Short mmCIF file of C-alpha atoms in Angstrom, two decimals:
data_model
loop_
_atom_site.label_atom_id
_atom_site.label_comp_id
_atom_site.label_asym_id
_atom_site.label_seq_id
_atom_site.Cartn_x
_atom_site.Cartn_y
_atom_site.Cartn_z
CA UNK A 2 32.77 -77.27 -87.73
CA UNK A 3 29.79 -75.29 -88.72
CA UNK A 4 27.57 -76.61 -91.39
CA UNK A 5 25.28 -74.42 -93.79
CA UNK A 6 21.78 -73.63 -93.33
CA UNK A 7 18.26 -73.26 -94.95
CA UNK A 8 16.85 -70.74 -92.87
CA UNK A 9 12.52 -70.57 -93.20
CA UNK A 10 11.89 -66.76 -92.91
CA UNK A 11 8.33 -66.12 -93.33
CA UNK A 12 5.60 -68.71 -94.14
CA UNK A 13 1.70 -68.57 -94.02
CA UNK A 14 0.25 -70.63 -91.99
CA UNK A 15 -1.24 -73.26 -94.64
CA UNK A 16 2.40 -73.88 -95.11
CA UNK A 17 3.50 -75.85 -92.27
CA UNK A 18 7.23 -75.93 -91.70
CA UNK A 19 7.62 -78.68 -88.65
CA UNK A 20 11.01 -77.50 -86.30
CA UNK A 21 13.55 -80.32 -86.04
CA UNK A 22 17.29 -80.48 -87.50
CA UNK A 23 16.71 -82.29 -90.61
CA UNK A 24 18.98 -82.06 -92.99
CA UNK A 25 18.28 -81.47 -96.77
CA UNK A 26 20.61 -81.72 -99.57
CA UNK A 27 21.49 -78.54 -101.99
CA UNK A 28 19.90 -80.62 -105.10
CA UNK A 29 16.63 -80.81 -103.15
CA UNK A 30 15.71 -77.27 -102.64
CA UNK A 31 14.31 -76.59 -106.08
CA UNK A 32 11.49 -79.36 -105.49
CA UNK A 33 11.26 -77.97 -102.06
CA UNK A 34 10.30 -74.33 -103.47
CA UNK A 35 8.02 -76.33 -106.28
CA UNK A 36 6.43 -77.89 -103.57
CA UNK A 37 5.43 -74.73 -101.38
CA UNK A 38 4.06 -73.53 -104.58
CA UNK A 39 2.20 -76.84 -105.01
CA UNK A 40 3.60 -77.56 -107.89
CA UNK A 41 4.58 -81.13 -109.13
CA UNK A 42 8.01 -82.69 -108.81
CA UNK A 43 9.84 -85.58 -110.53
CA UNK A 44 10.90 -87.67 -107.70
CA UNK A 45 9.36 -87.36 -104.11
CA UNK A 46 10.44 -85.25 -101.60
CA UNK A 47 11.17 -87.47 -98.52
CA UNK A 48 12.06 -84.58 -96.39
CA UNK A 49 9.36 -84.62 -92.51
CA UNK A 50 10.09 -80.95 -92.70
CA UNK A 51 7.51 -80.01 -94.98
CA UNK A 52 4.39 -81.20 -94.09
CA UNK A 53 1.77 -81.57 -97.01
CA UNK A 54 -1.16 -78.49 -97.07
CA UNK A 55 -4.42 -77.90 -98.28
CA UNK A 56 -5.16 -78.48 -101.64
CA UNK A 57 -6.60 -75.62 -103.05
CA UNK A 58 -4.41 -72.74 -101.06
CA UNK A 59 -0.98 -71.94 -102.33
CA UNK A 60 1.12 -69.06 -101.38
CA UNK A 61 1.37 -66.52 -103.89
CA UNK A 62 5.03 -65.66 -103.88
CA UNK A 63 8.41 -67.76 -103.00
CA UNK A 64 11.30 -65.78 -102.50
CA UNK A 65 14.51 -67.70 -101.95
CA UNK A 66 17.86 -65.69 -100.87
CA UNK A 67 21.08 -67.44 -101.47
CA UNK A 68 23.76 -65.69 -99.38
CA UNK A 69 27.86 -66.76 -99.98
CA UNK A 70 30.29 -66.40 -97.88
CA UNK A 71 28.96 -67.45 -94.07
CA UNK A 72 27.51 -70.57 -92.51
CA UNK A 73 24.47 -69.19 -90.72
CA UNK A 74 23.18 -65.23 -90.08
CA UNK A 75 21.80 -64.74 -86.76
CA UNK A 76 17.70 -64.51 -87.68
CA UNK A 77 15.72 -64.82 -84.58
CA UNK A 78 12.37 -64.06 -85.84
CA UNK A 79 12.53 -67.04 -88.30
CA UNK A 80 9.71 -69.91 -88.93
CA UNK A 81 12.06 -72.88 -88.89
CA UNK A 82 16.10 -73.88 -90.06
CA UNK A 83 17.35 -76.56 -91.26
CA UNK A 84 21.03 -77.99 -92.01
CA UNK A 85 22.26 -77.78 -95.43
CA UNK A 86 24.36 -81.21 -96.91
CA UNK A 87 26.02 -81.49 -99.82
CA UNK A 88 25.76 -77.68 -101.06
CA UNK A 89 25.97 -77.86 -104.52
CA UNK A 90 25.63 -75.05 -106.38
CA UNK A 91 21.59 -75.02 -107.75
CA UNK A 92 19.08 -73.05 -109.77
CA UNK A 93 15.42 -72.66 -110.02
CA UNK A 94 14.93 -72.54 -114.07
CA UNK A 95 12.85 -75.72 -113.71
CA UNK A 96 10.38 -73.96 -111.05
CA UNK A 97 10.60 -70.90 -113.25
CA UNK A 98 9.96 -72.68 -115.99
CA UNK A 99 6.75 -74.37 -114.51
CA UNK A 100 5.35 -70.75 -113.62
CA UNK A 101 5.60 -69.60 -116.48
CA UNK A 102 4.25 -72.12 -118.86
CA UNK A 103 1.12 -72.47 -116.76
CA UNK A 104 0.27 -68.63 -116.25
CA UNK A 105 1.71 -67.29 -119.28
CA UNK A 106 -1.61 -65.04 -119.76
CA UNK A 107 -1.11 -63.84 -116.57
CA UNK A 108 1.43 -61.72 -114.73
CA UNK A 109 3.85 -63.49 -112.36
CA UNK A 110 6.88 -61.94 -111.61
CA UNK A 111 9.84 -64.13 -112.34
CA UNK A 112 12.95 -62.79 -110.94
CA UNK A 113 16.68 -63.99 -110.81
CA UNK A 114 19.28 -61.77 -109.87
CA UNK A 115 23.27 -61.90 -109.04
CA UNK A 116 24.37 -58.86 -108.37
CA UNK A 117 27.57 -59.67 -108.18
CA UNK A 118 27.97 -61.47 -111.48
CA UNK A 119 25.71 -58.78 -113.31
CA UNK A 120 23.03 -61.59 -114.19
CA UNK A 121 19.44 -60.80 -114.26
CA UNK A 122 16.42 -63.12 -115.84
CA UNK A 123 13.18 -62.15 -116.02
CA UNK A 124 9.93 -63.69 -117.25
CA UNK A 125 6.21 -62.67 -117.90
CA UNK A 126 4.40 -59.83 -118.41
CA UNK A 127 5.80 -58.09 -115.64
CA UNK A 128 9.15 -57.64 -116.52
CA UNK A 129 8.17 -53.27 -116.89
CA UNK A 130 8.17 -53.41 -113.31
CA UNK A 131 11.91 -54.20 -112.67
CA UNK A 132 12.95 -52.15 -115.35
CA UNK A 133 14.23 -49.71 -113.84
CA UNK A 134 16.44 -51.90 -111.56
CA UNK A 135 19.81 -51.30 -111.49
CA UNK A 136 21.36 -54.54 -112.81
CA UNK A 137 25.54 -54.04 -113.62
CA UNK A 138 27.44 -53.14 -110.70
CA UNK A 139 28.05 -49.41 -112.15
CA UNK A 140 24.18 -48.82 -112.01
CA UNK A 141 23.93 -50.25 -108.35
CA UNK A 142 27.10 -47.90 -107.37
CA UNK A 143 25.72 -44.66 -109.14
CA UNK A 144 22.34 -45.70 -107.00
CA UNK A 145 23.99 -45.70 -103.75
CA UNK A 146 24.66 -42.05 -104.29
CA UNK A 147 21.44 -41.25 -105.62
CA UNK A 148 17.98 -40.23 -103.81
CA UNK A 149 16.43 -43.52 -101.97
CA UNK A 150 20.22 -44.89 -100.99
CA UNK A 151 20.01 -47.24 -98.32
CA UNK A 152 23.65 -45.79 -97.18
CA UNK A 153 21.66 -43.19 -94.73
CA UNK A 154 19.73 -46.02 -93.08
CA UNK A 155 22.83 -48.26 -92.17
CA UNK A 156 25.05 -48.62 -89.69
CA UNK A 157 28.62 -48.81 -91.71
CA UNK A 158 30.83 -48.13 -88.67
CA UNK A 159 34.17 -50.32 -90.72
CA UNK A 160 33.00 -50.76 -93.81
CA UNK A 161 34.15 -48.05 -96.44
CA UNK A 162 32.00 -46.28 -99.29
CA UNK A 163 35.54 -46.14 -101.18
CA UNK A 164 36.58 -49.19 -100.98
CA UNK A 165 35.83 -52.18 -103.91
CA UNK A 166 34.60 -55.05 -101.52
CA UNK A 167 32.71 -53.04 -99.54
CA UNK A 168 30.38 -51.47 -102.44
CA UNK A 169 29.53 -54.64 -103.51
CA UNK A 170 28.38 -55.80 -100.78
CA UNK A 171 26.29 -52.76 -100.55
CA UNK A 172 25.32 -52.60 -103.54
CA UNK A 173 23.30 -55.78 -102.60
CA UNK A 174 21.34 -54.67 -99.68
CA UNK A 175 20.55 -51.69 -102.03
CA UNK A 176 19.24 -54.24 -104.61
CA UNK A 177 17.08 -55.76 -102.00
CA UNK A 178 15.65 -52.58 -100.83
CA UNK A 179 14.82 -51.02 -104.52
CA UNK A 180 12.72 -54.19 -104.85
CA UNK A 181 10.44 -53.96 -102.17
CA UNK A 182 10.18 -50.42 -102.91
CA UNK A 183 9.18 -51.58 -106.78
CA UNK A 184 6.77 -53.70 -105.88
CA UNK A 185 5.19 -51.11 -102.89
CA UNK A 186 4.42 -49.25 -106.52
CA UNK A 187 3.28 -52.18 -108.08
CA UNK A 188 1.12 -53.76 -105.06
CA UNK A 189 -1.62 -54.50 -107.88
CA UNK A 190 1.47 -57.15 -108.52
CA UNK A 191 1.07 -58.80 -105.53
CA UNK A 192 -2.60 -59.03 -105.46
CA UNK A 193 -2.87 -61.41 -108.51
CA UNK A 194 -3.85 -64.85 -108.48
CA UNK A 195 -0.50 -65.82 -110.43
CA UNK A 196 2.17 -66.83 -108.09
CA UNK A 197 5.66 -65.01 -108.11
CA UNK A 198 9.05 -65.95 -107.90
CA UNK A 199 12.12 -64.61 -106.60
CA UNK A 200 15.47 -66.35 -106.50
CA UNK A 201 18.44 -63.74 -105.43
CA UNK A 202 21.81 -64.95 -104.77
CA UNK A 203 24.23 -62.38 -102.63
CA UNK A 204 28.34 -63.06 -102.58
CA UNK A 205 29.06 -59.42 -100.80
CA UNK A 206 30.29 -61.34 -98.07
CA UNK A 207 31.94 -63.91 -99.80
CA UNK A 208 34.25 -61.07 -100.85
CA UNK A 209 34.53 -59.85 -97.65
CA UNK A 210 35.77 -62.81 -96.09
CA UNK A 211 38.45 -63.35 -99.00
CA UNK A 212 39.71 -59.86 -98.40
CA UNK A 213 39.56 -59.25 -95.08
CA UNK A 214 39.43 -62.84 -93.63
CA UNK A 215 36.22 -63.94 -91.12
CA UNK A 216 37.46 -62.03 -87.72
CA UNK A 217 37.88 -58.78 -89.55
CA UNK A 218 35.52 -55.61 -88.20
CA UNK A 219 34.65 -55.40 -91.91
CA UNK A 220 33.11 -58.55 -92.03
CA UNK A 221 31.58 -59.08 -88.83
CA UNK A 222 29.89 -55.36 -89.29
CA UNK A 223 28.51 -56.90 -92.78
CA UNK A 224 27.15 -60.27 -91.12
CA UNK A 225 25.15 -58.24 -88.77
CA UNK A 226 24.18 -55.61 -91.10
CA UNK A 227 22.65 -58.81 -93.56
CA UNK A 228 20.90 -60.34 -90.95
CA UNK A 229 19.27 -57.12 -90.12
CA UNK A 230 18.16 -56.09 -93.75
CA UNK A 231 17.26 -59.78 -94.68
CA UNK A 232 14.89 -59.81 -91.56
CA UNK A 233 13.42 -56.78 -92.72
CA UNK A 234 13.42 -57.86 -96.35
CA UNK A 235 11.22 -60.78 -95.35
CA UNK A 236 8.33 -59.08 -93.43
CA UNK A 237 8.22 -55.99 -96.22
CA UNK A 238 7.39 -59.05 -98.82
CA UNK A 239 5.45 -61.05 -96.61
CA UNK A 240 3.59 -58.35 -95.89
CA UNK A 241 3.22 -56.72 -99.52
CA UNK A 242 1.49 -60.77 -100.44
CA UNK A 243 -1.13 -60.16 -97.96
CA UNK A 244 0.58 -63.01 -95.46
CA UNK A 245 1.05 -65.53 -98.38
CA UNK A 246 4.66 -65.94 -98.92
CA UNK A 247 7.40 -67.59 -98.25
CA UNK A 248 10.62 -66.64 -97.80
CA UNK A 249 13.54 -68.70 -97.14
CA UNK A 250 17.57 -67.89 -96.85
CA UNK A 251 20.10 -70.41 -98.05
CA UNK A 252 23.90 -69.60 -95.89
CA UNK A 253 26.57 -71.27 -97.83
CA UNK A 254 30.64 -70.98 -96.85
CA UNK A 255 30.99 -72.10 -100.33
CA UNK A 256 29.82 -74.22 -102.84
CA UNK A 257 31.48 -77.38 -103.87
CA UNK A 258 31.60 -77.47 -107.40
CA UNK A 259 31.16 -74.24 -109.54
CA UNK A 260 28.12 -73.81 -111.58
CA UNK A 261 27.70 -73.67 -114.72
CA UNK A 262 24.96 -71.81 -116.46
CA UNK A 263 23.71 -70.89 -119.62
CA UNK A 264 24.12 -67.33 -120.64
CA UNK A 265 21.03 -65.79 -120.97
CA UNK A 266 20.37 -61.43 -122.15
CA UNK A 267 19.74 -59.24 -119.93
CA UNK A 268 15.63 -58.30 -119.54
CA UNK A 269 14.87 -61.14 -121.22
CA UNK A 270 11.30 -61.92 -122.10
CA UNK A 271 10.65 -64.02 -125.33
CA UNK A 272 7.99 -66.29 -124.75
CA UNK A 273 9.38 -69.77 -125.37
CA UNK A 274 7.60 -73.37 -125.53
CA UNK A 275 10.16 -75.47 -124.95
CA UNK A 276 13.63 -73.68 -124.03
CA UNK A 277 17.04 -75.36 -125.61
CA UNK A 278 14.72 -76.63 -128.89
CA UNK A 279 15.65 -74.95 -132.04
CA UNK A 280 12.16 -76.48 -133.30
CA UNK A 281 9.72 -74.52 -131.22
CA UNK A 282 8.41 -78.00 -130.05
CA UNK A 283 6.12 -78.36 -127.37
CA UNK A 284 7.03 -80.11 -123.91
CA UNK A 285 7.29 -83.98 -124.26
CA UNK A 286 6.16 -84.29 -120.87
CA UNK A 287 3.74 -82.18 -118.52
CA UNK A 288 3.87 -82.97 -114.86
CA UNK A 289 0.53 -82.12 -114.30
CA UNK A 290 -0.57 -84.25 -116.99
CA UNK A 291 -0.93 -87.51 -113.81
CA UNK A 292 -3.61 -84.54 -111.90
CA UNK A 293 -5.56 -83.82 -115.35
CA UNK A 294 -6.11 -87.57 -116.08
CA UNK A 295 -7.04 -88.55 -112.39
CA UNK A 296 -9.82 -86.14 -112.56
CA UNK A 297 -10.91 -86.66 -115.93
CA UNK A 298 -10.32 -90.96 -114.76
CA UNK A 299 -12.78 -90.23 -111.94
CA UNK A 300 -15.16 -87.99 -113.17
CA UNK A 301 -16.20 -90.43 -116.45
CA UNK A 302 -15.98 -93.66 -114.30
CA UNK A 303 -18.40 -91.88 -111.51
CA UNK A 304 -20.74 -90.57 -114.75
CA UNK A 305 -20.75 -94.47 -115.91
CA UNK A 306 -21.73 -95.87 -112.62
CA UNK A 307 -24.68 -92.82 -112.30
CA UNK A 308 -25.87 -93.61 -115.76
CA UNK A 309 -25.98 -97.30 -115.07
CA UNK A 310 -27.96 -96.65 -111.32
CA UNK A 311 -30.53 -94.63 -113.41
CA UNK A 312 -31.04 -97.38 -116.35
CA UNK A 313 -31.11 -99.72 -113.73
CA UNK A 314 -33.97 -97.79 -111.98
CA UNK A 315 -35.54 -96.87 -115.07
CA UNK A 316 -35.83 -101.08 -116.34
CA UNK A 317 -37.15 -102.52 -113.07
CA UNK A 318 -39.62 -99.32 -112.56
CA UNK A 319 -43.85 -100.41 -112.31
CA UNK A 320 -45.63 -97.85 -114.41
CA UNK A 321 -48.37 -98.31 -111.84
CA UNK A 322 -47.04 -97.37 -108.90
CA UNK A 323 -43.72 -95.28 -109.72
CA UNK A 324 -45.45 -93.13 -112.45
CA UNK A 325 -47.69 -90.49 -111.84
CA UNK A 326 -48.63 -90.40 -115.63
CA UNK A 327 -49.63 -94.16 -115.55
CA UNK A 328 -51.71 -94.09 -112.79
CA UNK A 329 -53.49 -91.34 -113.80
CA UNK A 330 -53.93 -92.80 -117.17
CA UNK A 331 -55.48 -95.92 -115.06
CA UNK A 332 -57.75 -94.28 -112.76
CA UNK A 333 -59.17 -92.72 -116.25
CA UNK A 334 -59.71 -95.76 -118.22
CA UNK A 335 -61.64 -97.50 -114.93
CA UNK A 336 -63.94 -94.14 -114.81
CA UNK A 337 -65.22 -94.44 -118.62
#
């Protein structure tokens, strides 16, 4: 019995992943990927395999790949992997959410995508960028035939361009090639101080399995083909954010209880306060709000206990000796 994996694919070094076979429950990884981003979370992450960083140095992009339909892909060249428990289907909204609100007047790239289930959500000013994505599975097939196909490149040998399963699951390693290539025209992008976000989830192989079953040619060709443009996939974008990403794969058989998710348009990029209030109100609760009043706590009671040191001084000072305007005064009055 196999279980699932969180596999670490690229991290800078200010990001230490510790090696060990921890496990870490589905429901956790969103506060994982807000805490690589050093952002706050609700409840503490008691979890030894993420140690805490420096302060001030954050990577600038997350990229987290969910892939259906296997327990683990072979990824030698990876940072650190971890068992997955209780793999319940997830979403990073709230993470999303977080970026957004606090670099709105900037331009991070916000980026879910599901192929498979034609779902795309973007948010930020740099929503031009992926425009030109292919997003319904039409758009991805017509791309496959089109200049820039990843078809060339790959090593099919029993998977078929004709048949149903197969193009889907092609259709997603073309996805993940058209957005490296994007942002290699957009490296300006990737040079910001706003941090990105990526969350892609892949069910090719899921489909594979169903049809074919898990000892087919068909899907054992696929596996390895994954592994390969996954591993790839990670060093273009570690690469493309100078060294300062990280990029993690999530293998799941299955999930055990389907999600369900609020529809949202395609290309979407209304600037929102609060999402879900028909009111426009603003957020009843800011988790960085605990950060703000520590410093501000700090900073007065240190001002207080300066200002007090100096009266202090100032009271119990002799005008004769600690004044140079005094004793100059002094020396006058005994010369006349």
């Amino acid at each position: 019995w196999k279980l699932e994996h969180l596999t670490v694919l690229q991290a800078p070094e200010f990001v230490s992943f510790q090696k060990g076979d921890w496990p870490i429950s589905g429901e956790k990884i969103p506060d994982l990927v807000a805490l690589t981003m050093g952002f706050s979370v609700q409840e503490d992450l008691s979890w030894p395999g993420l140690q805490a960083g420096p302060l001030f140095q954050r990577p600038r992009a997350n990229v987290l790949v969910v892939v259906r339909g296997v327990d683990s892909l072979a990824l030698p060249q990876s940072v650190a992997s971890y068992p997955l428990e209780n793999p319940v289907p997830f979403t990073l909204d709230s993470v999303a959410e977080t970026v957004h609100s606090l670099f709105a007047e900037d331009t991070p790239i916000v980026l879910q995508l599901a192929p498979s289930e034609e779902r795309l959500y973007m948010l930020g000013k740099a929503n031009a960028v992926f425009e030109d994505l292919p997003v319904t599975l039409q758009q991805i097939r017509a791309r496959l035939s089109q200049d820039g196909s990843v078809l060339p490149s790959l090593p099919l040998n029993s998977l078929s361009r004709n048949a149903e399963a197969d193009l889907l699951f092609l259709s997603e390693v073309q996805v993940l090639h058209d957005i490296t290539a994007l942002l290699q025209r957009h490296r300006h992008l990737a040079k910001d101080h706003s941090p990105d976000l990526y969350s892609l989830e892949l069910s090719g192989l899921e489909e594979l399995s169903r049809l074919y079953g898990q000892d087919s040619p068909q899907y054992r060709d696929a596996t390895a083909i994954l592994a390969s443009v996954l591993q790839k996939f990670g060093e273009e974008l570690y690469n493309l954010y100078g060294s300062s990403a990280v990029v993690e794969v999530v293998t799941v058989k299955t999930f055990e209880a389907p999600l369900t998710r609020k529809s949202r348009s395609i290309l979407q990029s209304v600037q929102i306060s609060n999402p879900g209030s028909p009111y426009n109100l603003a957020y009843q609760y800011n988790f960085n709000y605990a950060v703000v009043f520590n410093i501000v706590l700090w900073l007065m009671i240190g001002l207080a206990l300066a200002i007090i040191a100096i009266s202090y001084n100032l009271w119990n000072m002799d005008p004769g000796y600690d004044s140079i305007i005094y004793r100059m005064t002094n020396q006058k009055i005994r010369m006349d």
